[in-house]
CSV table of C-alpha atoms in Angstrom, one decimal:
chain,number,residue,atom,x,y,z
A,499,UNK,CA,234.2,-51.4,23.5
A,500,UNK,CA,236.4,-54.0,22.4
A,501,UNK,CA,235.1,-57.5,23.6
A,502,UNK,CA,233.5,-59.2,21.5
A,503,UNK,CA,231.4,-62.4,22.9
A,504,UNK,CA,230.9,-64.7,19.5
A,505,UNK,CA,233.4,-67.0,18.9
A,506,UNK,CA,234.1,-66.8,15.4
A,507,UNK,CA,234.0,-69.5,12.4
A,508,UNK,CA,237.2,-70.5,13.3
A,509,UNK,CA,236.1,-72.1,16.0
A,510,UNK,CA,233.1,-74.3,15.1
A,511,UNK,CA,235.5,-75.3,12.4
A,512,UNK,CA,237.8,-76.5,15.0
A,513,UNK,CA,235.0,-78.1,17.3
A,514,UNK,CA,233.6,-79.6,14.1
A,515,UNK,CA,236.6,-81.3,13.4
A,516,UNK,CA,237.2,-83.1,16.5
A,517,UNK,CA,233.6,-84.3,16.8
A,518,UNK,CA,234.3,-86.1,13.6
A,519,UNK,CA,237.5,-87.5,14.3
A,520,UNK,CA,235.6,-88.9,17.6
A,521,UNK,CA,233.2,-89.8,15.9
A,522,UNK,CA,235.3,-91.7,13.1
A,523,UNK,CA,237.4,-93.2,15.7
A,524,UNK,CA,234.3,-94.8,18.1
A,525,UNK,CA,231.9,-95.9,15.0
A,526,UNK,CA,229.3,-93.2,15.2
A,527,UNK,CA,228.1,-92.3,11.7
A,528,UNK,CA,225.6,-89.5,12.2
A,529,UNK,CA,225.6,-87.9,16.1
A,530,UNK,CA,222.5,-86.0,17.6
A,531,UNK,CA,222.7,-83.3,20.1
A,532,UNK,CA,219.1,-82.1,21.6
A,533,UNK,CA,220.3,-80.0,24.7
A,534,UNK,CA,220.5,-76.6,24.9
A,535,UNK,CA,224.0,-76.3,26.2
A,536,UNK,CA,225.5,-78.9,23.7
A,537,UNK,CA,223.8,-76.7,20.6
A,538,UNK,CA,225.2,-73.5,22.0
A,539,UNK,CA,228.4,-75.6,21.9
A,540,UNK,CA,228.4,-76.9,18.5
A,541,UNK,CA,226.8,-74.0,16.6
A,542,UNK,CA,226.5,-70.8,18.7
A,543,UNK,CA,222.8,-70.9,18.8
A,544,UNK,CA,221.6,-69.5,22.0
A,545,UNK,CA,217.5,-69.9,22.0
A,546,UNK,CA,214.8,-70.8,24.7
A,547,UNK,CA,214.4,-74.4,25.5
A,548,UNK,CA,210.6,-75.7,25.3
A,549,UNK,CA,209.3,-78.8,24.3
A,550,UNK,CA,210.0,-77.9,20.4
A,551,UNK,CA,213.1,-80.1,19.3
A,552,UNK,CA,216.5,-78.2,18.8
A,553,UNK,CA,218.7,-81.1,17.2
A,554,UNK,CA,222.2,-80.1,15.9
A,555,UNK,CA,223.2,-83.4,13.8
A,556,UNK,CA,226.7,-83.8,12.1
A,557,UNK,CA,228.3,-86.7,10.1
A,558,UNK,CA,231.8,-86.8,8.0
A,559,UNK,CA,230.2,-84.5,5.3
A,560,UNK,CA,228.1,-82.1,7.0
A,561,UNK,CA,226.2,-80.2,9.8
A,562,UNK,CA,223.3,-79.7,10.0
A,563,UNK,CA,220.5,-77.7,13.1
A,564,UNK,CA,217.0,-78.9,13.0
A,565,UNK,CA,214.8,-76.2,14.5
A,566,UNK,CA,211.1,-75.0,14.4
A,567,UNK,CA,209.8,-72.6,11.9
A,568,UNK,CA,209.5,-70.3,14.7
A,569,UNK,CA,213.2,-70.1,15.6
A,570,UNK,CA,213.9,-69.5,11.7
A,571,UNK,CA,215.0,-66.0,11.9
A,572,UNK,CA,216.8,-65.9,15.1
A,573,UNK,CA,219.3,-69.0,14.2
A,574,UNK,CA,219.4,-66.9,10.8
A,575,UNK,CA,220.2,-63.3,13.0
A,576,UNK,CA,223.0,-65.6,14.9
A,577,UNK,CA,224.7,-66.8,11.6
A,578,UNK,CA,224.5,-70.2,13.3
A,579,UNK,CA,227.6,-72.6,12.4
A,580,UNK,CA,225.2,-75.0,11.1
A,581,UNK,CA,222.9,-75.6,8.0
A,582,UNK,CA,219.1,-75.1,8.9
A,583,UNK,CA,216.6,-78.1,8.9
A,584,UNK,CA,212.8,-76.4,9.6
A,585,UNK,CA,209.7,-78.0,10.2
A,586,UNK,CA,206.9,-76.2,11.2
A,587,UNK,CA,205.6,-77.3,14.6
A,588,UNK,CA,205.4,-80.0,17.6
A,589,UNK,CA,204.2,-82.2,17.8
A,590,UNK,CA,203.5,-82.0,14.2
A,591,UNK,CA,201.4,-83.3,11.7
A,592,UNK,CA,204.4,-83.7,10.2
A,593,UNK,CA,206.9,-84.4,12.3
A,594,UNK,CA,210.2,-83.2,13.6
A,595,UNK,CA,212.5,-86.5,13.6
A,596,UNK,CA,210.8,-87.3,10.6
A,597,UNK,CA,212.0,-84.1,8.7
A,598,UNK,CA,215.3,-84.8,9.6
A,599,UNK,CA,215.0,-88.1,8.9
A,600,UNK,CA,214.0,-87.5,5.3
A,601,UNK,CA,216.8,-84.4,5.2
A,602,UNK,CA,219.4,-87.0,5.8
A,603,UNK,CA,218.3,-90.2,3.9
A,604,UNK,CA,221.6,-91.8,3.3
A,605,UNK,CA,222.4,-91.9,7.2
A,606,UNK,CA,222.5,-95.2,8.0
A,607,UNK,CA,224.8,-97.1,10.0
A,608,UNK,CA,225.4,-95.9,13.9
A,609,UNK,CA,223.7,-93.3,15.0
A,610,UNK,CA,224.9,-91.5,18.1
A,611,UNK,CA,222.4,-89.4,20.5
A,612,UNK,CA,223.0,-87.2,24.0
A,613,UNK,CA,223.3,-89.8,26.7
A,614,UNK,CA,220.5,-87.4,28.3
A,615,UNK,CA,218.4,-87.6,26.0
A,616,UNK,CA,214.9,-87.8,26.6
A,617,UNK,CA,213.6,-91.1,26.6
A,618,UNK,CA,210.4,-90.3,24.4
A,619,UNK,CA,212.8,-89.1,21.9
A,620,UNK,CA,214.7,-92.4,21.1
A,621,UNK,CA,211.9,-94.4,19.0
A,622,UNK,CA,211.5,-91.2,17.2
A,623,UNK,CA,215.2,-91.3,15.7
A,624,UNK,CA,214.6,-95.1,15.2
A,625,UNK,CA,212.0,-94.8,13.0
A,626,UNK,CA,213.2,-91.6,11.4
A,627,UNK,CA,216.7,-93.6,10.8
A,628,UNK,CA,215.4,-97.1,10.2
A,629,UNK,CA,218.5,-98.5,9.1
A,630,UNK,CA,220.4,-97.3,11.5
A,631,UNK,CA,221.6,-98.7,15.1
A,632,UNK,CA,220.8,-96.0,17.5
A,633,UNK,CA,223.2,-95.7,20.6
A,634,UNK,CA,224.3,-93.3,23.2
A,635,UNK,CA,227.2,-91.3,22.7
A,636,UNK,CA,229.4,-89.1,25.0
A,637,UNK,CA,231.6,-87.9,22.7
A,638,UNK,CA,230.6,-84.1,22.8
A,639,UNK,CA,230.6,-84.5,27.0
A,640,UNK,CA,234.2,-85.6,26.8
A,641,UNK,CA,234.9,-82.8,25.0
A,642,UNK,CA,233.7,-80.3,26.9
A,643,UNK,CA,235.5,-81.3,29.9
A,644,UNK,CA,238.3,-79.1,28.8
A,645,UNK,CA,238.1,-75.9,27.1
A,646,UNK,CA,239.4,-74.2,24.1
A,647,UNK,CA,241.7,-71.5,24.5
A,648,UNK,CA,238.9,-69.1,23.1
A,649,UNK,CA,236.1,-70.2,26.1
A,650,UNK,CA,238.7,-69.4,28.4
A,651,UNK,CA,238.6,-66.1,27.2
A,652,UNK,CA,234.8,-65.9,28.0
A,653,UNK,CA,234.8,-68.0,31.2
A,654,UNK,CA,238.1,-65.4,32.1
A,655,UNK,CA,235.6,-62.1,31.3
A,656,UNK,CA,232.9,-63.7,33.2
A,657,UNK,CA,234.5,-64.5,36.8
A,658,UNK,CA,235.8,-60.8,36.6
A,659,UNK,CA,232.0,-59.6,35.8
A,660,UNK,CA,231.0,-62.0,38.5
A,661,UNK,CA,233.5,-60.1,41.2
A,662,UNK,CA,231.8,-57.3,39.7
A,663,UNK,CA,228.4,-58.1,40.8
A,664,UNK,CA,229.7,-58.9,44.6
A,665,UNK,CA,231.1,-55.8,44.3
A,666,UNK,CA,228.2,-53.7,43.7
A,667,UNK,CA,226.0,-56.3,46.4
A,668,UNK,CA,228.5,-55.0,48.9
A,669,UNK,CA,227.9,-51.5,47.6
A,670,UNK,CA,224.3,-51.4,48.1
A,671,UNK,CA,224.6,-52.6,51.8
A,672,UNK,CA,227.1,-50.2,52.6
A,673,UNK,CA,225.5,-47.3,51.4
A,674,UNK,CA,222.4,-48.2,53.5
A,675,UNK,CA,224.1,-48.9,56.3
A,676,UNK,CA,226.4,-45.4,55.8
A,677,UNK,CA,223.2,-43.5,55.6
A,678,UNK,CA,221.5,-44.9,58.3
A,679,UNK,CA,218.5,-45.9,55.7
A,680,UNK,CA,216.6,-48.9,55.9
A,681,UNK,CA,219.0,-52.1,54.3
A,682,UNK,CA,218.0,-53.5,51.0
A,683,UNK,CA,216.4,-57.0,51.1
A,684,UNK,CA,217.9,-60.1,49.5
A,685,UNK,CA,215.6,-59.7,46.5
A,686,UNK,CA,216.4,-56.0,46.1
A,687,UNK,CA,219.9,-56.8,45.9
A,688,UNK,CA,219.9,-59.9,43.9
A,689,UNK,CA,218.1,-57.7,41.2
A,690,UNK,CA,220.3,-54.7,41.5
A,691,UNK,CA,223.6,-56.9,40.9
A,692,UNK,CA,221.9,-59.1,38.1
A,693,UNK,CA,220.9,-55.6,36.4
A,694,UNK,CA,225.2,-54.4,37.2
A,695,UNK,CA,226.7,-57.3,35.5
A,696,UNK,CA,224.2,-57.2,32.4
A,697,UNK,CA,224.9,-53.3,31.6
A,698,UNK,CA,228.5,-54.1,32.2
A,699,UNK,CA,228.1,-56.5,29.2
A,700,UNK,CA,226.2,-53.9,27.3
A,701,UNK,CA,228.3,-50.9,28.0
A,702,UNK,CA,232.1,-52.5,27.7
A,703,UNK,CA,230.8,-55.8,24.8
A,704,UNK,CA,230.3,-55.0,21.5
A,705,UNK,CA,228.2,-57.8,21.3
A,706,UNK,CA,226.1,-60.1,23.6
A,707,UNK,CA,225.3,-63.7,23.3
A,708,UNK,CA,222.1,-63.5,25.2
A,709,UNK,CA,221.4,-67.1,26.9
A,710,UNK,CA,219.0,-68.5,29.6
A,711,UNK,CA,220.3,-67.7,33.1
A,712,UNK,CA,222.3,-64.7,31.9
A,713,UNK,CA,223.1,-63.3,34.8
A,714,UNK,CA,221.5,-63.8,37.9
A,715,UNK,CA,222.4,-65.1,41.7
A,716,UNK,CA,221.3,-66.1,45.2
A,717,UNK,CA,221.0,-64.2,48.2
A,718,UNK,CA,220.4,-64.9,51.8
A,719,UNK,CA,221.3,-63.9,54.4
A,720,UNK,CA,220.7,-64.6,58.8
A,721,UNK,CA,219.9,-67.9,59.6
A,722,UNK,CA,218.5,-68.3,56.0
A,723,UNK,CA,221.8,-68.7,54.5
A,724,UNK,CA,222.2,-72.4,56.3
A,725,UNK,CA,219.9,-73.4,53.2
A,726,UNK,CA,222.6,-73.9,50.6
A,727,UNK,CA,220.1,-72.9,47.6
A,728,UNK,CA,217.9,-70.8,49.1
A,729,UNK,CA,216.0,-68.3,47.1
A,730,UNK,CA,216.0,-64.9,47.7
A,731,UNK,CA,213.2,-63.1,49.7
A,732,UNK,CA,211.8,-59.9,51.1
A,733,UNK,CA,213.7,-60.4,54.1
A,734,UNK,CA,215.7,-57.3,54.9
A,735,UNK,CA,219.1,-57.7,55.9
A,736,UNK,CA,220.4,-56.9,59.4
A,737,UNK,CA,223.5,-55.7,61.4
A,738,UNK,CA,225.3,-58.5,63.2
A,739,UNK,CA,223.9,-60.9,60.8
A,740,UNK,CA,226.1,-62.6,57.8
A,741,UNK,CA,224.8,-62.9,54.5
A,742,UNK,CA,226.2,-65.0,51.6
A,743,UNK,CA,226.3,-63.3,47.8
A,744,UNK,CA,226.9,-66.4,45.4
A,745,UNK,CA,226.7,-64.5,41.8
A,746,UNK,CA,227.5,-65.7,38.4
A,747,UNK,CA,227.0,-64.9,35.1
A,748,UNK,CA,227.5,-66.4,31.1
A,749,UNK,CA,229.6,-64.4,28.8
A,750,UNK,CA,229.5,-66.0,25.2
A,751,UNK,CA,227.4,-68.6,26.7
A,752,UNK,CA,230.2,-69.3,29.2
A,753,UNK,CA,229.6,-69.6,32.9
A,754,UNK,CA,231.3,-68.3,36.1
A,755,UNK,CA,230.6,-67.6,39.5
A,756,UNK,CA,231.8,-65.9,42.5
A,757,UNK,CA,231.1,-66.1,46.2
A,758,UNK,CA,231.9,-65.1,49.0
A,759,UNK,CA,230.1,-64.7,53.0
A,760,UNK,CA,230.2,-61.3,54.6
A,761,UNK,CA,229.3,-59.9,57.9
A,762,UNK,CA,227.0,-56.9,58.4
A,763,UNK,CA,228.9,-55.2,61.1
A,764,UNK,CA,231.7,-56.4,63.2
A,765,UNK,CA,231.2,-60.4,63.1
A,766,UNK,CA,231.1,-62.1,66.8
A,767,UNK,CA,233.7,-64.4,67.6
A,768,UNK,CA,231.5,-67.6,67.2
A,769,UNK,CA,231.0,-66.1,63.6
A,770,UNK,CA,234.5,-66.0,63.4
A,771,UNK,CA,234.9,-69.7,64.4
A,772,UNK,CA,233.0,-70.7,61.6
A,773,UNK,CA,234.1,-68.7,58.9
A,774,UNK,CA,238.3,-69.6,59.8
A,775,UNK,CA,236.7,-73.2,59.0
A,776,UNK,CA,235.1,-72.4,55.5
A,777,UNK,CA,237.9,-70.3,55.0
A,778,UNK,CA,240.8,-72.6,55.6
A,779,UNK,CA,238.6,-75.3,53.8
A,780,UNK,CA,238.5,-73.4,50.4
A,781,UNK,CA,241.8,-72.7,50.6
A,782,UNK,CA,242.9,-76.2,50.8
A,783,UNK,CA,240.5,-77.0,48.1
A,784,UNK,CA,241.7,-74.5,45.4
A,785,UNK,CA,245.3,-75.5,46.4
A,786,UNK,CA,244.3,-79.4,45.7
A,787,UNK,CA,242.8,-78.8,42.1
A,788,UNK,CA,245.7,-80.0,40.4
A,789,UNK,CA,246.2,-81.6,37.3
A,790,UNK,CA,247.2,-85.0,37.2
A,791,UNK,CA,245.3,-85.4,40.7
A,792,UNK,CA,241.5,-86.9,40.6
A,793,UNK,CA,238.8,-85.0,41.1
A,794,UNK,CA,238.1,-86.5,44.4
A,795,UNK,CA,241.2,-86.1,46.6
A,796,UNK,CA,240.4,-82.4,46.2
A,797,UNK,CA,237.1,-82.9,48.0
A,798,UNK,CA,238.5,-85.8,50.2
A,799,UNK,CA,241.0,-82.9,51.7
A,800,UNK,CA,239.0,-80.7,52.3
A,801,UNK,CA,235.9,-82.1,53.3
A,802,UNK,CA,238.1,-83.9,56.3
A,803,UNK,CA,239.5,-80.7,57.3
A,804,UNK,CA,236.0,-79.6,58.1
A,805,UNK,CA,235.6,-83.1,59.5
A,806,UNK,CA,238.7,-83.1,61.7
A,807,UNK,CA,237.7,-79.3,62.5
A,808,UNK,CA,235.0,-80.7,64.6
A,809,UNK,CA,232.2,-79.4,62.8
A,810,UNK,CA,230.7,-82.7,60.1
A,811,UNK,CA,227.2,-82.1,61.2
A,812,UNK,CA,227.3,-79.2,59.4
A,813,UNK,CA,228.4,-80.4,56.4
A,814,UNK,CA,225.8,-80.6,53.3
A,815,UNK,CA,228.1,-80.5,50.2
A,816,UNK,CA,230.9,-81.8,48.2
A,817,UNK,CA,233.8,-79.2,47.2
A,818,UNK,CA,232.6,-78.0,44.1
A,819,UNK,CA,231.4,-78.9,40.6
A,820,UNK,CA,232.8,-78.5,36.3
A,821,UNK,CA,231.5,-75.2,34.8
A,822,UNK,CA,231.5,-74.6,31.2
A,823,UNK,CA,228.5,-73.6,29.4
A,824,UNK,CA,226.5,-74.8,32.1
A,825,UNK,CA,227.2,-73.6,35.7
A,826,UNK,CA,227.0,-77.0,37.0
A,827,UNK,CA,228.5,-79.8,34.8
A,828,UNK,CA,231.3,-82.6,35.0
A,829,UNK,CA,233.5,-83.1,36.2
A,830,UNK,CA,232.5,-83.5,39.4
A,831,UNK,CA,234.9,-82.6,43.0
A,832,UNK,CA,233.6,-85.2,44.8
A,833,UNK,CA,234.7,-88.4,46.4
A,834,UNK,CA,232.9,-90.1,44.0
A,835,UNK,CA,234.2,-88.8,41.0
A,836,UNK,CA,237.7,-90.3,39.8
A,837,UNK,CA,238.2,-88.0,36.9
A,838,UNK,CA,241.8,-87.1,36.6
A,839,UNK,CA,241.7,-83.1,36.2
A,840,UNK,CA,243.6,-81.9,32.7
A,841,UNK,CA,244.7,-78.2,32.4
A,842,UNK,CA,242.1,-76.4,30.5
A,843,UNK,CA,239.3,-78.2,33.2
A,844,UNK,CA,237.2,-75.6,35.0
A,845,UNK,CA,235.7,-76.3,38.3
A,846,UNK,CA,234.3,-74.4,41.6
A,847,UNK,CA,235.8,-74.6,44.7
A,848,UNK,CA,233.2,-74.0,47.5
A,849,UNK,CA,233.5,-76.0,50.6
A,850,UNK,CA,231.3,-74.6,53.4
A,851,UNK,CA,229.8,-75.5,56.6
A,852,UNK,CA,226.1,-74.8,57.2
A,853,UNK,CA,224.8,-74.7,61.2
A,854,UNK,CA,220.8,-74.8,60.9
A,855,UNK,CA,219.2,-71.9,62.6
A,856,UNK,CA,222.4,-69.7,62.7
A,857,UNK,CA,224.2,-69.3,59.5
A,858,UNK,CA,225.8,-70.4,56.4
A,859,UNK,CA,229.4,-69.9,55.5
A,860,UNK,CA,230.7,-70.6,51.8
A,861,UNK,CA,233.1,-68.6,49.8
A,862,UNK,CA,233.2,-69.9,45.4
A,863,UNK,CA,235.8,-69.4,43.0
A,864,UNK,CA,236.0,-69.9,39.3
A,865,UNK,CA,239.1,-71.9,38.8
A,866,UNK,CA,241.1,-72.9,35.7
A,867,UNK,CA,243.1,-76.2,35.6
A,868,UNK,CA,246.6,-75.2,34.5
A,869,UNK,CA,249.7,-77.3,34.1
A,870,UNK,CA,251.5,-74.9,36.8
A,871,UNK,CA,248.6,-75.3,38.7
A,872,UNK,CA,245.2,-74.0,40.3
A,873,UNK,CA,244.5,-70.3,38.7
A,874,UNK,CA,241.3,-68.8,40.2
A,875,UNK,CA,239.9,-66.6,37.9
A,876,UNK,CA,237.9,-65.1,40.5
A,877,UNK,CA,239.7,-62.2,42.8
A,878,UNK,CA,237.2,-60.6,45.4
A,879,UNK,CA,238.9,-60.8,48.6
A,880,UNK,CA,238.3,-63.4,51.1
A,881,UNK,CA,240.3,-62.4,54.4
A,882,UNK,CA,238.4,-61.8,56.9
A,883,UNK,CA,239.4,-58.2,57.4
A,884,UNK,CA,238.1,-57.7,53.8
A,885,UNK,CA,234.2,-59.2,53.9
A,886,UNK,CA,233.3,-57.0,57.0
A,887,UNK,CA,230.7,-54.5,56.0
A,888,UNK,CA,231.0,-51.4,57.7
């Protein structure tokens, strides 16, 4: 074992740094982060979100996590990139926002908080900062847009783990069908590829950052798969039916996901028809995610070639979606979004037509923004030829 998935001191230091000079160059004074994702971001603390605050505050001088007594010992097991504020409980007879407050008594000025913030939250830092003006801030979102070399290494490990687990999927089916047993259902293989990927990380990683959603996927297969996010089910899957395996997983608290639409048995040509059009859609998708391009002429492309392909009714979706620590975050590879993709920018590319009562077809790919263009970190084949399962 030789892969290690904590990012070292090194880097907090880094993402530190360049909160601050954000932060000196917009006005913010003291900034507060309350989401899960944006704490694993900042300080490497991976913990269950509840309703207890999780609040990673920084200013020129310091940083700081304030956390419940009960998360105490695990941000001390993660040797958290961040100095510990505790208070005991929620909603406290004493508390949380007010403990901080009182931890940092000279902040005054500007204080930033997550755009997303809760709304409930927001009189709490005002009276815990009373001097302050409290404002949103995006600073932290901007920055995660695009990655540091070092996630790329974890969002690189993951896509691979992710072909991984529609490799085993594809596995499992064949093997039942080679033996003539009884095929798996969708929630028998959704389990057996979620439990592949993790002892893949425990067998190959010398460490695991273990994180909500770790690995995990959907499954469906028949006409069931024309729901987009349906959830797996006891339903057994058949010959002469397609099913779609859309798997991901986090590695260092970095997502990834792979997709892809097979065929149980020889596909019939109608089949066929559809899947040339998903096919040919994702292709022109991946091939569009260009830097320097906006986010939307990538989904403008490719949505019109389903479009012009003669088959809009059975469109649902926009092209695809940012992935970073989250598997769904900006930027966005939609029409509506004008970002202007930057190498280091990692998005999915997932057209797919859906035709209610029949089938689903949509193949995903991890891809990287690069200067020399589109790299899809995700490799499982996508020919036809290669998702028949026989």
């Amino acid at each position: 074992m030789s892969f290690t998935q904590r990012l070292g001191t090194d880097f907090y230091v880094r993402v530190h740094r360049d909160i601050r000079t954000r932060m000196a160059a917009s006005g913010v004074d003291l900034l507060l982060l309350d989401s899960n994702d944006d704490v694993i971001y900042t300080t490497g603390f991976s913990h269950y979100t509840t309703e207890r605050p999780v609040v990673f505050a920084i200013t020129q001088d310091g940083a700081w996590l304030l956390i419940p007594k009960l998360e105490e010992s695990h941000a001390a097991h993660q040797d958290i990139a961040a100095e510990p504020i505790v208070y005991f409980e929620f909603p406290g007879i004493d508390p949380a926002f007010a403990v901080l407050g009182r931890a940092l008594p000279q902040a005054n000025g500007t204080v930033g908080h997550s755009p997303a913030i809760s709304a409930a939250r927001i009189p709490q830092i005002q009276a815990a900062f009373p001097n302050a003006r409290v404002v949103p801030s995006n600073i932290v979102q901007q920055m995660r847009l695009r990655k540091y070399p070092e996630e790329i290494v974890m969002h690189r490990e993951a896509s691979r783990i992710s072909d991984e687990m529609v490799i085993a999927g594809v596995g499992l089916i064949r093997e039942a069908m080679r033996s003539g047993g009884t095929l798996p259902s969708e929630i028998e293989i959704e389990s057996f590829v979620s439990r592949h990927a993790m002892k893949i990380m425990f067998d190959e990683h010398d460490d695991q950052m273990l994180v909500q959603g770790l690995a995990s996927g959907l499954v469906y297969s028949g006409p069931r798969s024309a729901y987009p996010h349906g959830m797996p089910t006891g339903h057994p899957v058949k010959r002469g039916e397609s099913i779609i395996l859309s798997l991901g997983c986090r590695v260092g608290g970095r997502a990834a996901e792979s997709e892809r639409t097979l065929f149980i048995g020889e596909p019939s040509k109608e089949q066929e028809g559809h899947y040339a059009v998903a096919y040919e859609a994702q292709r022109m998708a991946t091939a569009a995610l260009i830097a320097g391009h906006t986010c939307a002429s990538a989904d403008n492309l490719a949505l019109q070639f389903i479009r012009d392909s003669g088959m809009e009714e059975y469109l649902l979706h926009r092209v695809g979606h940012g992935m970073g620590i989250m598997f769904h975050e900006a930027p966005w590879v939609e029409g509506g979004d004008q970002t202007i993709l930057e190498p280091g920018m990692i998005t999915s590319s997932e057209p797919a037509i859906f035709v209610h009562g029949f089938a689903g077809y949509r193949i995903a790919d991890t891809v990287l923004i690069t200067e020399l263009g589109p790299d899809s970190m995700t490799h499982y084949p996508r020919r036809l030829a290669d998702v028949v399962i026989a």
